[in-house]
XYZ file of C-alpha atoms in Angstrom:
727
model
C 97.372 129.063 84.262
C 94.962 126.296 83.253
C 96.396 124.072 85.993
C 96.007 126.806 88.646
C 92.401 127.505 87.654
C 91.609 123.819 87.766
C 93.251 123.471 91.197
C 91.136 126.312 92.513
C 87.985 124.722 91.116
C 88.756 121.386 92.761
C 89.467 123.060 96.101
C 86.204 124.949 95.873
C 84.272 121.766 95.198
C 85.957 119.622 97.817
C 86.426 122.119 100.647
C 82.948 121.612 102.128
C 83.622 117.902 102.383
C 86.461 118.483 104.836
C 83.980 119.148 107.637
C 83.194 116.302 109.997
C 80.035 114.604 108.816
C 77.270 113.134 110.885
C 76.944 109.327 110.834
C 73.725 109.648 108.872
C 75.777 110.717 105.838
C 77.993 107.639 105.777
C 77.242 104.516 103.825
C 76.576 102.229 106.776
C 75.435 104.850 109.290
C 72.287 105.892 107.482
C 69.376 104.157 109.139
C 66.275 104.971 107.138
C 67.742 105.133 103.627
C 70.666 102.773 104.032
C 71.197 99.596 102.086
C 69.814 97.768 105.119
C 73.127 96.328 106.213
C 73.341 95.335 109.847
C 75.783 97.733 111.493
C 77.811 95.080 113.255
C 78.298 93.103 110.020
C 79.552 95.991 107.869
C 83.167 96.960 107.387
C 82.232 100.608 107.783
C 79.501 100.395 110.423
C 82.032 100.547 113.261
C 83.316 103.797 114.671
C 86.180 105.357 112.739
C 88.865 104.133 115.114
C 87.819 100.476 114.812
C 89.165 100.195 111.290
C 92.551 101.449 112.398
C 92.916 98.977 115.219
C 94.344 96.245 113.011
C 96.987 98.252 111.134
C 99.034 101.318 111.926
C 99.101 102.383 108.314
C 95.374 103.163 108.137
C 94.055 105.773 110.531
C 90.749 107.521 110.462
C 90.748 111.322 110.731
C 90.323 112.738 114.230
C 86.971 114.298 114.929
C 86.266 117.270 117.127
C 83.321 115.635 118.920
C 82.560 112.003 119.731
C 80.421 110.338 117.121
C 77.288 108.680 118.482
C 76.849 105.064 117.507
C 74.254 104.865 114.711
C 71.006 103.082 115.431
C 70.718 99.561 114.147
C 69.091 99.305 110.781
C 66.210 96.902 110.144
C 67.377 93.447 109.286
C 67.740 93.039 105.491
C 65.994 90.579 103.293
C 67.878 87.340 102.739
C 68.363 87.937 99.028
C 69.990 91.323 99.549
C 72.733 90.681 102.060
C 75.321 88.231 103.244
C 74.205 85.564 105.741
C 74.013 87.028 109.237
C 76.343 85.250 111.636
C 77.431 85.759 115.209
C 81.020 86.934 115.038
C 83.547 88.276 117.537
C 84.010 92.035 117.559
C 87.108 92.198 115.342
C 87.760 93.288 111.787
C 89.014 89.891 110.672
C 85.870 88.272 112.046
C 83.724 90.590 109.960
C 85.513 89.647 106.727
C 84.279 86.833 104.492
C 85.639 83.450 105.555
C 87.771 83.189 102.415
C 89.700 86.323 103.410
C 90.481 85.453 107.021
C 94.130 84.555 107.509
C 95.416 86.364 104.428
C 98.618 88.432 104.662
C 98.428 91.847 106.269
C 98.916 93.555 102.906
C 95.800 91.842 101.575
C 93.765 92.724 104.648
C 94.893 96.306 104.237
C 93.435 96.362 100.729
C 90.155 94.960 102.018
C 90.021 97.592 104.773
C 90.310 100.319 102.170
C 87.486 98.961 100.054
C 83.843 99.776 100.293
C 81.608 97.847 102.723
C 79.305 97.234 99.807
C 79.860 94.154 97.690
C 82.506 92.806 100.118
C 83.428 89.720 98.069
C 84.264 91.816 95.017
C 88.039 92.283 94.863
C 88.575 92.994 91.161
C 85.725 93.263 88.641
C 88.054 93.241 85.627
C 90.772 90.590 85.751
C 89.534 87.153 84.636
C 89.927 84.256 87.037
C 92.668 81.723 86.456
C 95.558 84.019 85.547
C 97.337 83.223 88.794
C 99.350 85.362 91.188
C 101.386 88.094 89.449
C 105.170 87.856 89.624
C 105.178 91.490 90.700
C 102.360 93.722 91.921
C 103.065 97.444 92.014
C 100.834 99.141 94.566
C 99.634 102.710 94.302
C 101.852 103.841 97.176
C 104.984 102.833 95.225
C 104.150 105.438 92.571
C 104.025 108.348 95.016
C 106.870 110.778 95.348
C 108.637 109.831 92.124
C 108.678 112.747 89.743
C 107.627 110.710 86.735
C 105.228 111.801 84.060
C 104.515 108.311 82.702
C 104.663 104.653 83.640
C 107.498 104.235 81.141
C 109.714 106.089 83.626
C 108.576 104.010 86.631
C 107.979 100.383 85.635
C 111.535 99.472 84.487
C 112.701 100.526 87.956
C 110.385 97.978 89.635
C 110.776 94.861 87.466
C 113.206 93.677 84.740
C 111.438 95.197 81.749
C 112.834 96.438 78.461
C 112.089 100.094 77.767
C 111.524 101.112 74.149
C 111.936 104.879 74.172
C 111.594 107.299 71.304
C 113.547 110.238 72.568
C 113.228 110.470 76.348
C 111.025 112.824 78.367
C 107.817 113.788 76.605
C 108.121 111.248 73.777
C 106.304 107.991 73.149
C 107.498 105.265 75.562
C 106.598 101.591 75.894
C 107.730 98.693 78.096
C 107.800 94.943 77.500
C 108.828 91.717 79.207
C 112.611 91.594 78.765
C 112.690 88.080 77.270
C 110.141 88.844 74.546
C 110.022 90.750 71.273
C 108.462 94.235 71.170
C 104.938 93.034 70.359
C 104.992 89.921 72.555
C 103.871 91.653 75.771
C 100.228 92.571 76.093
C 99.437 95.732 78.056
C 95.939 95.898 79.488
C 93.880 98.472 81.320
C 91.162 96.975 83.497
C 91.416 93.754 81.517
C 91.178 95.125 77.965
C 94.010 95.990 75.531
C 95.756 99.314 76.035
C 97.545 99.336 72.662
C 96.224 101.039 69.574
C 95.195 98.558 66.839
C 97.411 100.488 64.430
C 100.730 99.542 65.986
C 102.624 97.187 68.245
C 103.009 99.141 71.462
C 100.987 101.021 74.051
C 101.572 104.706 74.693
C 102.237 104.914 78.439
C 101.674 108.667 78.446
C 97.915 108.164 78.326
C 97.028 107.041 81.891
C 97.126 109.479 84.838
C 99.019 107.915 87.737
C 96.404 109.153 90.226
C 93.851 106.824 88.607
C 95.901 103.654 89.194
C 95.196 101.230 92.045
C 97.861 98.662 91.195
C 99.807 97.120 88.297
C 100.066 93.349 87.837
C 103.059 91.967 85.903
C 102.769 88.356 84.665
C 105.723 87.114 82.602
C 105.326 84.074 80.402
C 103.189 82.959 77.471
C 99.578 82.474 78.429
C 96.039 83.769 78.421
C 95.299 87.467 77.930
C 92.749 89.366 75.818
C 94.426 89.958 72.470
C 97.193 87.420 73.129
C 100.392 87.336 75.162
C 103.442 85.536 73.790
C 105.857 86.700 76.498
C 103.577 88.010 79.240
C 101.052 90.661 80.209
C 100.941 93.841 82.278
C 97.497 94.716 83.639
C 96.877 98.263 84.886
C 93.985 98.194 87.375
C 92.404 101.587 87.951
C 90.820 102.597 91.237
C 87.330 101.201 91.649
C 86.752 100.784 95.403
C 86.205 103.803 97.609
C 85.633 103.830 101.348
C 83.044 106.182 102.854
C 86.032 108.346 103.826
C 87.659 108.185 100.371
C 90.777 110.274 99.970
C 91.601 112.846 97.313
C 94.956 114.284 96.280
C 96.438 117.381 94.705
C 100.076 117.384 93.586
C 102.518 119.735 91.889
C 105.849 118.818 90.309
C 108.791 120.930 89.200
C 111.874 119.407 87.641
C 114.549 119.144 84.995
C 113.896 120.026 81.353
C 111.525 122.737 82.607
C 108.975 120.124 83.595
C 105.839 121.404 85.293
C 103.127 118.982 86.282
C 99.798 119.274 88.057
C 97.785 116.192 89.004
C 94.637 115.636 91.011
C 92.552 112.708 92.128
C 89.095 113.033 93.638
C 87.156 110.152 95.156
C 84.017 110.467 97.221
C 80.502 109.213 97.849
C 77.416 111.068 96.664
C 74.849 109.734 99.063
C 74.693 106.137 100.291
C 74.677 104.389 96.907
C 76.802 106.398 94.471
C 80.594 106.790 94.346
C 82.636 108.870 91.921
C 86.319 108.947 91.017
C 88.096 111.511 88.865
C 91.807 111.774 88.088
C 93.550 114.242 85.827
C 97.016 115.471 84.951
C 98.604 118.299 83.001
C 102.278 118.045 82.105
C 104.553 120.470 80.279
C 108.268 119.981 79.672
C 111.019 120.607 77.194
C 111.798 117.813 74.781
C 115.147 116.121 74.483
C 116.454 118.790 72.122
C 115.042 121.526 74.407
C 113.836 123.549 71.437
C 110.154 122.681 71.732
C 107.615 121.570 74.324
C 105.947 118.291 75.159
C 102.476 118.617 76.654
C 100.045 115.994 77.897
C 96.586 116.361 79.376
C 94.862 113.300 80.812
C 91.526 112.541 82.469
C 90.059 109.376 83.941
C 86.642 109.222 85.620
C 84.296 106.588 86.981
C 80.733 106.660 88.305
C 79.460 103.643 90.238
C 75.875 103.124 91.394
C 74.961 100.360 93.844
C 71.531 99.001 93.028
C 71.733 96.951 96.229
C 74.380 95.339 98.373
C 74.744 92.632 95.733
C 74.454 94.549 92.436
C 76.128 97.606 90.931
C 76.562 99.339 87.586
C 79.314 101.736 86.586
C 80.583 103.835 83.708
C 84.234 104.777 83.161
C 85.616 107.315 80.690
C 89.173 108.368 79.935
C 90.740 110.732 77.461
C 94.306 111.811 76.747
C 96.112 114.184 74.440
C 99.852 114.393 73.785
C 101.384 117.151 71.680
C 105.129 117.196 71.178
C 107.525 119.176 69.049
C 111.122 118.390 68.137
C 113.428 120.246 65.808
C 117.130 119.744 65.349
C 119.132 122.734 66.512
C 122.133 121.620 64.480
C 122.485 119.255 61.560
C 124.184 116.517 63.571
C 121.805 116.669 66.536
C 121.466 113.273 68.204
C 117.656 113.235 67.933
C 116.307 111.730 64.685
C 112.773 113.026 65.374
C 111.686 116.222 63.634
C 108.362 117.983 63.311
C 105.311 117.847 65.537
C 103.162 115.151 67.089
C 99.473 115.194 68.044
C 98.032 111.986 69.555
C 94.627 111.504 71.183
C 92.933 108.525 72.785
C 89.456 108.068 74.234
C 88.157 105.086 76.215
C 84.706 104.244 77.521
C 83.383 101.225 79.391
C 80.038 100.372 80.994
C 79.920 97.505 83.480
C 77.341 95.532 85.461
C 78.340 93.148 88.242
C 76.099 91.307 90.657
C 75.172 88.149 92.516
C 72.387 86.105 90.973
C 71.825 83.342 93.466
C 75.171 81.543 93.902
C 76.560 83.044 90.662
C 78.624 86.214 90.395
C 77.881 87.682 86.949
C 79.694 90.442 85.013
C 78.847 92.149 81.729
C 80.797 94.977 80.066
C 80.582 97.078 76.899
C 83.547 99.182 75.766
C 84.484 101.547 72.938
C 87.920 103.103 72.326
C 89.273 105.510 69.710
C 92.938 106.136 68.846
C 93.948 109.107 66.711
C 97.297 110.310 65.392
C 96.530 113.639 63.766
C 100.099 114.784 63.245
C 103.289 112.770 63.447
C 107.050 113.187 63.492
C 109.340 112.462 60.626
C 111.853 109.818 61.650
C 115.036 110.144 59.600
C 112.968 111.669 56.811
C 110.074 109.213 56.894
C 106.682 110.017 58.463
C 105.357 108.061 61.393
C 101.923 106.482 61.317
C 98.895 108.717 60.805
C 95.198 107.946 61.005
C 92.638 106.727 63.484
C 91.400 103.365 64.695
C 88.248 102.381 66.556
C 87.833 99.420 68.870
C 84.570 98.288 70.405
C 83.561 95.122 72.119
C 81.566 93.317 74.763
C 82.369 90.639 77.299
C 80.532 88.684 79.945
C 81.352 86.036 82.509
C 79.888 84.069 85.391
C 81.763 82.877 88.489
C 80.614 80.131 90.851
C 82.049 77.871 93.534
C 82.678 74.303 92.329
C 84.361 71.393 94.140
C 86.051 73.498 96.778
C 87.356 75.971 94.212
C 86.072 78.754 91.996
C 85.120 78.389 88.332
C 84.649 81.203 85.824
C 83.417 80.995 82.238
C 82.695 83.716 79.721
C 82.930 85.073 76.201
C 84.216 88.217 74.478
C 83.600 89.896 71.117
C 85.763 92.673 69.696
C 85.788 94.621 66.438
C 88.517 96.939 65.139
C 88.368 99.417 62.248
C 91.131 101.516 60.652
C 90.833 104.806 58.777
C 94.197 105.915 57.380
C 95.815 106.811 54.085
C 99.360 106.599 55.482
C 101.947 105.008 53.228
C 102.194 102.046 55.592
C 98.739 100.943 54.429
C 99.279 101.464 50.682
C 100.870 99.479 47.915
C 103.852 100.628 45.869
C 101.623 102.695 43.568
C 100.076 104.636 46.447
C 96.712 102.857 46.342
C 95.097 101.534 49.507
C 95.524 97.835 50.098
C 92.434 95.749 49.514
C 91.313 92.497 51.200
C 92.554 90.437 48.253
C 96.117 91.152 49.369
C 95.368 89.700 52.793
C 94.936 93.079 54.477
C 91.579 94.190 55.850
C 90.942 97.442 57.713
C 87.858 95.933 59.375
C 88.336 92.817 61.470
C 86.881 91.047 64.509
C 87.807 88.634 67.282
C 85.573 86.229 69.187
C 86.797 84.248 72.177
C 85.456 81.955 74.866
C 87.289 81.541 78.153
C 87.261 79.438 81.290
C 89.295 79.620 84.488
C 89.522 77.607 87.692
C 91.332 78.214 90.983
C 91.565 75.962 94.017
C 93.703 75.912 97.139
C 93.574 72.641 99.112
C 95.830 72.236 102.133
C 99.332 73.036 100.850
C 98.616 72.763 97.117
C 97.194 75.532 94.930
C 96.099 75.037 91.326
C 95.260 77.679 88.725
C 94.007 76.856 85.220
C 92.877 79.258 82.499
C 92.037 78.605 78.858
C 90.832 80.770 75.990
C 89.896 79.925 72.403
C 90.470 82.876 70.066
C 88.903 83.132 66.612
C 90.209 85.934 64.371
C 88.320 87.036 61.242
C 89.729 89.384 58.560
C 89.800 89.619 54.761
C 87.254 86.845 54.474
C 89.515 84.409 56.311
C 89.237 82.997 59.826
C 91.872 81.560 62.136
C 91.285 79.862 65.494
C 94.000 79.520 68.145
C 93.832 78.105 71.686
C 95.683 79.735 74.573
C 96.291 78.081 77.924
C 97.879 78.641 81.315
C 98.314 75.994 84.051
C 100.151 76.736 87.298
C 100.622 74.761 90.511
C 102.440 75.645 93.734
C 103.088 73.440 96.763
C 103.875 74.734 100.259
C 106.373 72.171 101.515
C 107.768 71.955 105.054
C 110.647 74.265 105.934
C 109.241 77.265 104.075
C 110.023 75.845 100.622
C 107.424 76.318 97.857
C 108.144 74.658 94.497
C 106.060 75.748 91.499
C 105.529 74.859 87.851
C 103.731 76.731 85.083
C 102.974 75.931 81.448
C 101.396 78.307 78.969
C 100.567 78.953 75.341
C 99.862 82.356 73.817
C 98.617 83.521 70.417
C 98.451 87.008 68.894
C 96.940 88.344 65.696
C 99.049 90.914 63.784
C 98.304 94.587 64.263
C 97.156 96.670 61.303
C 100.663 97.882 60.481
C 102.061 94.335 60.632
C 99.241 92.981 58.477
C 99.841 95.697 55.880
C 103.580 94.986 55.718
C 102.989 91.251 55.317
C 100.285 91.797 52.684
C 102.596 93.949 50.534
C 105.421 91.459 50.831
C 103.735 88.102 50.452
C 99.984 88.518 50.066
C 97.418 86.543 52.070
C 99.816 83.641 52.686
C 102.155 85.908 54.640
C 99.520 86.886 57.226
C 100.068 84.536 60.163
C 99.125 84.371 63.820
C 102.130 84.503 66.157
C 102.194 81.744 68.785
C 104.444 80.780 71.697
C 104.659 77.880 74.162
C 106.488 78.176 77.463
C 107.407 76.114 80.518
C 108.463 77.682 83.822
C 109.536 75.945 87.028
C 111.324 76.862 90.215
C 111.004 77.180 93.965
C 110.710 79.843 96.621
C 111.828 79.904 100.229
C 110.856 82.249 103.052
C 111.888 82.459 106.694
C 112.449 85.264 109.171
C 111.839 88.068 106.689
C 114.207 86.553 104.117
C 112.690 85.340 100.863
C 114.342 83.833 97.798
C 112.769 82.605 94.570
C 114.656 80.991 91.696
C 113.034 79.929 88.441
C 113.906 78.848 84.950
C 111.959 79.139 81.706
C 112.081 77.939 78.112
C 109.911 79.414 75.343
C 109.461 78.488 71.691
C 107.625 80.772 69.306
C 106.621 80.774 65.666
C 105.779 83.461 63.105
C 106.619 86.321 65.463
C 107.183 89.678 63.803
C 110.485 91.366 64.609
C 110.891 95.023 63.713
C 114.299 96.635 63.385
C 114.942 98.354 65.711
C 112.209 97.797 68.338
C 110.698 101.243 67.806
C 111.110 101.146 64.032
C 107.484 100.139 63.500
C 106.525 103.741 64.163
C 108.038 104.750 60.802
C 106.568 102.057 58.553
C 106.588 103.179 54.911
C 105.154 101.854 51.711
C 108.517 100.884 50.230
C 110.285 99.460 53.262
C 112.362 96.323 52.964
C 110.327 93.384 54.251
C 111.623 89.831 54.357
C 109.093 87.110 55.030
C 110.467 83.827 56.320
C 114.113 84.876 56.015
C 116.554 82.617 57.827
C 119.190 85.282 58.322
C 118.922 88.536 60.248
C 118.974 91.099 57.432
C 121.114 94.248 57.412
C 119.405 97.575 56.972
C 117.895 100.526 58.796
C 114.557 101.603 60.116
C 111.270 99.883 59.457
C 112.530 96.470 58.439
C 110.408 93.585 59.587
C 110.944 89.863 59.548
C 109.052 86.773 60.655
C 111.141 84.728 63.070
C 110.748 81.656 65.244
C 112.210 82.938 68.522
C 113.726 80.666 71.158
C 114.167 82.063 74.660
C 115.518 80.390 77.766
C 116.841 81.784 80.984
C 116.974 81.908 84.758
C 115.558 84.599 87.020
C 116.147 85.225 90.718
C 114.393 87.417 93.257
C 115.731 88.040 96.785
C 114.387 90.093 99.698
C 116.624 90.584 102.732
C 116.085 92.654 105.902
C 119.176 94.622 106.951
C 120.069 96.474 110.157
C 118.578 99.871 110.994
C 115.287 99.025 109.301
C 116.717 98.855 105.766
C 115.327 96.306 103.308
C 117.286 95.038 100.316
C 115.551 93.623 97.250
C 117.120 92.292 94.086
C 116.034 90.873 90.726
C 118.298 89.132 88.275
C 117.657 87.794 84.766
C 120.122 85.852 82.623
C 118.719 84.767 79.266
C 119.358 83.819 75.670
C 116.946 84.934 72.933
C 117.666 83.556 69.445
C 116.048 82.900 66.111
C 115.145 79.346 65.155
C 118.517 78.890 63.438
C 120.440 79.790 66.602
C 121.355 83.389 65.720
C 121.162 85.923 68.546
C 118.359 88.419 68.009
C 119.398 92.082 67.982
C 118.374 94.663 70.574
C 117.780 92.061 73.316
C 119.975 92.237 76.423
C 121.110 88.853 77.704
C 121.490 90.057 81.298
C 119.383 92.377 83.389
C 119.418 93.196 87.080
C 117.585 95.422 89.540
C 118.680 96.297 93.049
C 116.796 98.283 95.674
C 117.638 99.552 99.169
C 114.666 101.056 100.986
C 114.004 102.466 104.425
C 110.605 103.428 105.836
C 109.624 104.470 109.330
C 106.940 106.358 111.236
C 107.756 108.817 114.006
C 106.086 110.239 117.107
C 103.474 108.325 119.141
C 100.840 109.459 116.669
C 102.957 108.103 113.788
C 101.811 111.083 111.749
C 105.268 111.614 110.266
C 106.477 108.892 107.901
C 109.743 108.936 105.994
C 110.795 106.746 103.083
C 114.184 106.675 101.400
C 114.969 104.495 98.402
C 117.896 103.869 96.080
C 117.309 101.814 92.936
C 119.900 100.542 90.477
C 119.123 98.826 87.196
C 121.662 97.200 84.921
C 121.176 96.204 81.305
C 123.627 93.924 79.540
C 125.137 94.506 76.137
C 122.930 94.443 73.044
C 123.801 93.804 69.438
C 122.381 96.269 66.929
C 121.114 95.422 63.470
C 124.427 96.528 61.945
C 126.404 94.274 64.289
C 127.571 96.993 66.671
C 127.662 96.053 70.346
C 125.897 98.535 72.613
C 127.724 98.483 75.958
C 126.466 97.490 79.385
C 124.950 100.399 81.279
C 123.812 100.903 84.867
C 121.491 103.634 86.064
C 120.820 104.655 89.658
C 117.688 106.456 90.848
C 117.021 107.851 94.334
C 113.973 109.018 96.274
C 113.455 110.794 99.592
C 109.827 111.136 100.643
C 108.340 112.576 103.831
C 104.663 112.588 104.767
C 103.229 114.671 107.598
C 99.571 113.916 108.168
C 98.130 114.662 104.711
C 101.103 116.466 103.166
C 103.819 114.671 101.191
C 107.054 116.061 99.785
C 109.202 113.916 97.536
C 112.588 114.636 95.986
C 113.606 112.186 93.259
C 116.666 111.920 91.074
C 116.774 109.727 87.981
C 120.176 108.752 86.609
C 122.064 110.023 89.647
C 125.480 109.817 87.979
C 124.377 111.776 84.889
C 125.150 109.093 82.322
C 124.376 109.485 78.633
C 122.653 106.255 77.662
C 123.086 105.142 74.059
C 119.944 103.648 72.522
C 119.266 101.475 69.507
C 118.305 104.416 67.336
C 121.727 105.972 67.762
C 120.915 108.965 69.943
C 121.572 109.555 73.628
C 118.928 109.873 76.292
C 119.133 112.807 78.727
C 121.331 112.664 81.778
C 120.345 113.432 85.353
C 116.700 114.376 85.943
C 115.734 115.933 89.282
C 112.175 116.599 90.377
C 110.368 117.919 93.442
C 106.808 116.810 94.136
C 104.484 118.304 96.732
C 101.169 116.559 97.328
C 98.214 117.068 99.637
C 95.976 114.137 100.489
C 92.772 114.783 102.360
C 89.635 112.960 103.407
C 86.326 113.851 101.819
């Protein structure tokens, strides 16, 4: 009922915007109150059909009457606009020089962005991180009946999925060659994980708020540290004057019902707003209780001029889940109820000050676990943690490239009386043991990118200083990457990186109980990657190899065992042998990882495209013993077909079949979990603004055995109906 009322409210608010608007209401068409941008030099000053001339995938809505060309605005002051230049009457000619000649996919992104602040592509990701190994665009998320990113991301890139019971439960992903805490998940450039634990809850971000997801494997630079790689979730920030909004409904297996909405529009010529929300209700794995999530993400952006803007973003999420065993030998070890809440806020300024592009941000996040499951009789973590911080950077052109420098400050505080943060007598740990529930991090960063002829160079460095319990530790992180475009379509590349990560609160507490202040160590990793890519005639192949050496990395048994940390768990600091035992054991290891990965894209007859990923690796402790719960082989395969029909191309159809394979894994007890393969399928049709998608996860209804000893659900079928309309 709540979802239906909310849908009616959104329709009531947005319905008036469906009428054709006069040019005076658009960003570039307003003459007297506009931002004084010359009509011919703006991306949006052209008539609606001019933006669609360069790509069939972007078409402006048809209007009942011809739109008169807006009068030319007075010429702007030099300090408030881009240099006026005589350009041919094409879209590419009206783009900044640095963007001309980029691939069509990049130009498509630029077309969809606001005509204001045209050089601004991403106000969050620091410069110097390099091109992601995989970028997941917003369109790839549509149609799949998935409640969280944990259900989608492992289908798009070789990632390890740490699940805690299937649909409705906590789920986290990580780079497959790294330990559970070695992958940093970010949202708009800041950590997504709670300071209490190792992993990020991927139930907390509504999919309608996401613009793209950048996956960067390998040790390197990331806020908070990345020993094995980072995944950056970039939310939608750029809206065109004709920004689109969506409403979607999902019905599927396990009694899942989902309503989601995304609203983006302009309020006058200088203000844009974005709001995304989702309500989800489904049965849990045991089907004796419900899992509910409610999410909201909103952003307000105000353009002070063509060269300056400020914005505020706020997100909140709540997940409540129940699980009770119907019989004594039920395969789910989770019992009781769960109540998790997260809140995030960020304020941002970005603007050109002479030749410098400056950014400043303030953020504050809160993570609460009010009620938690028992896991095999032990309670999961309870409490709340606060994170607040500030960061700033400046970007300027230097020597034919672009240089960025900045600094960041972050403070984290914990408030919990859970047994994980107590000593054996039940008293809270004090700083003398090496544990501190109030800590801070200060870092300075610098990045440089340059593309000269056939050679591109990307360098990024960050110096992290961690302070806790009266002690301070400084660690440098670094990433250097070079790629050369050789004749014949061959592009060799090389990348070197170093990452460092400070322990989370639950890790620090475990180490403090076991070994005192001397046991609290910063995890580090160094990595070298090299390979080559080749592209010709629609065929592309990339082969690379990597070798990584880490030290003082925390390994929890099994990967999701950290969620049940107790005061009397067995902790071995510096052990040279993988210890036997059960949940919530932790060890410090010096991991060694090496492997080869391959990516292939191949066009097939009848408009079908084949894409494949393969990863073959070895992940061991420093003494050569294979680490448990890490698959040595992973593979992804995808067959996709997409086409548009009728002269208007208003009907588009997409069909996709994905298969992912995970190799065998050794458990802590020495048992070998078998190889498993899972196939997912999608059929999606879009007619003008209406989309219907039918998806099936685990087509062959396999029961997948996990590390915790229980089986994940079999086939999941879901129907999604969505309506996308122009404001």
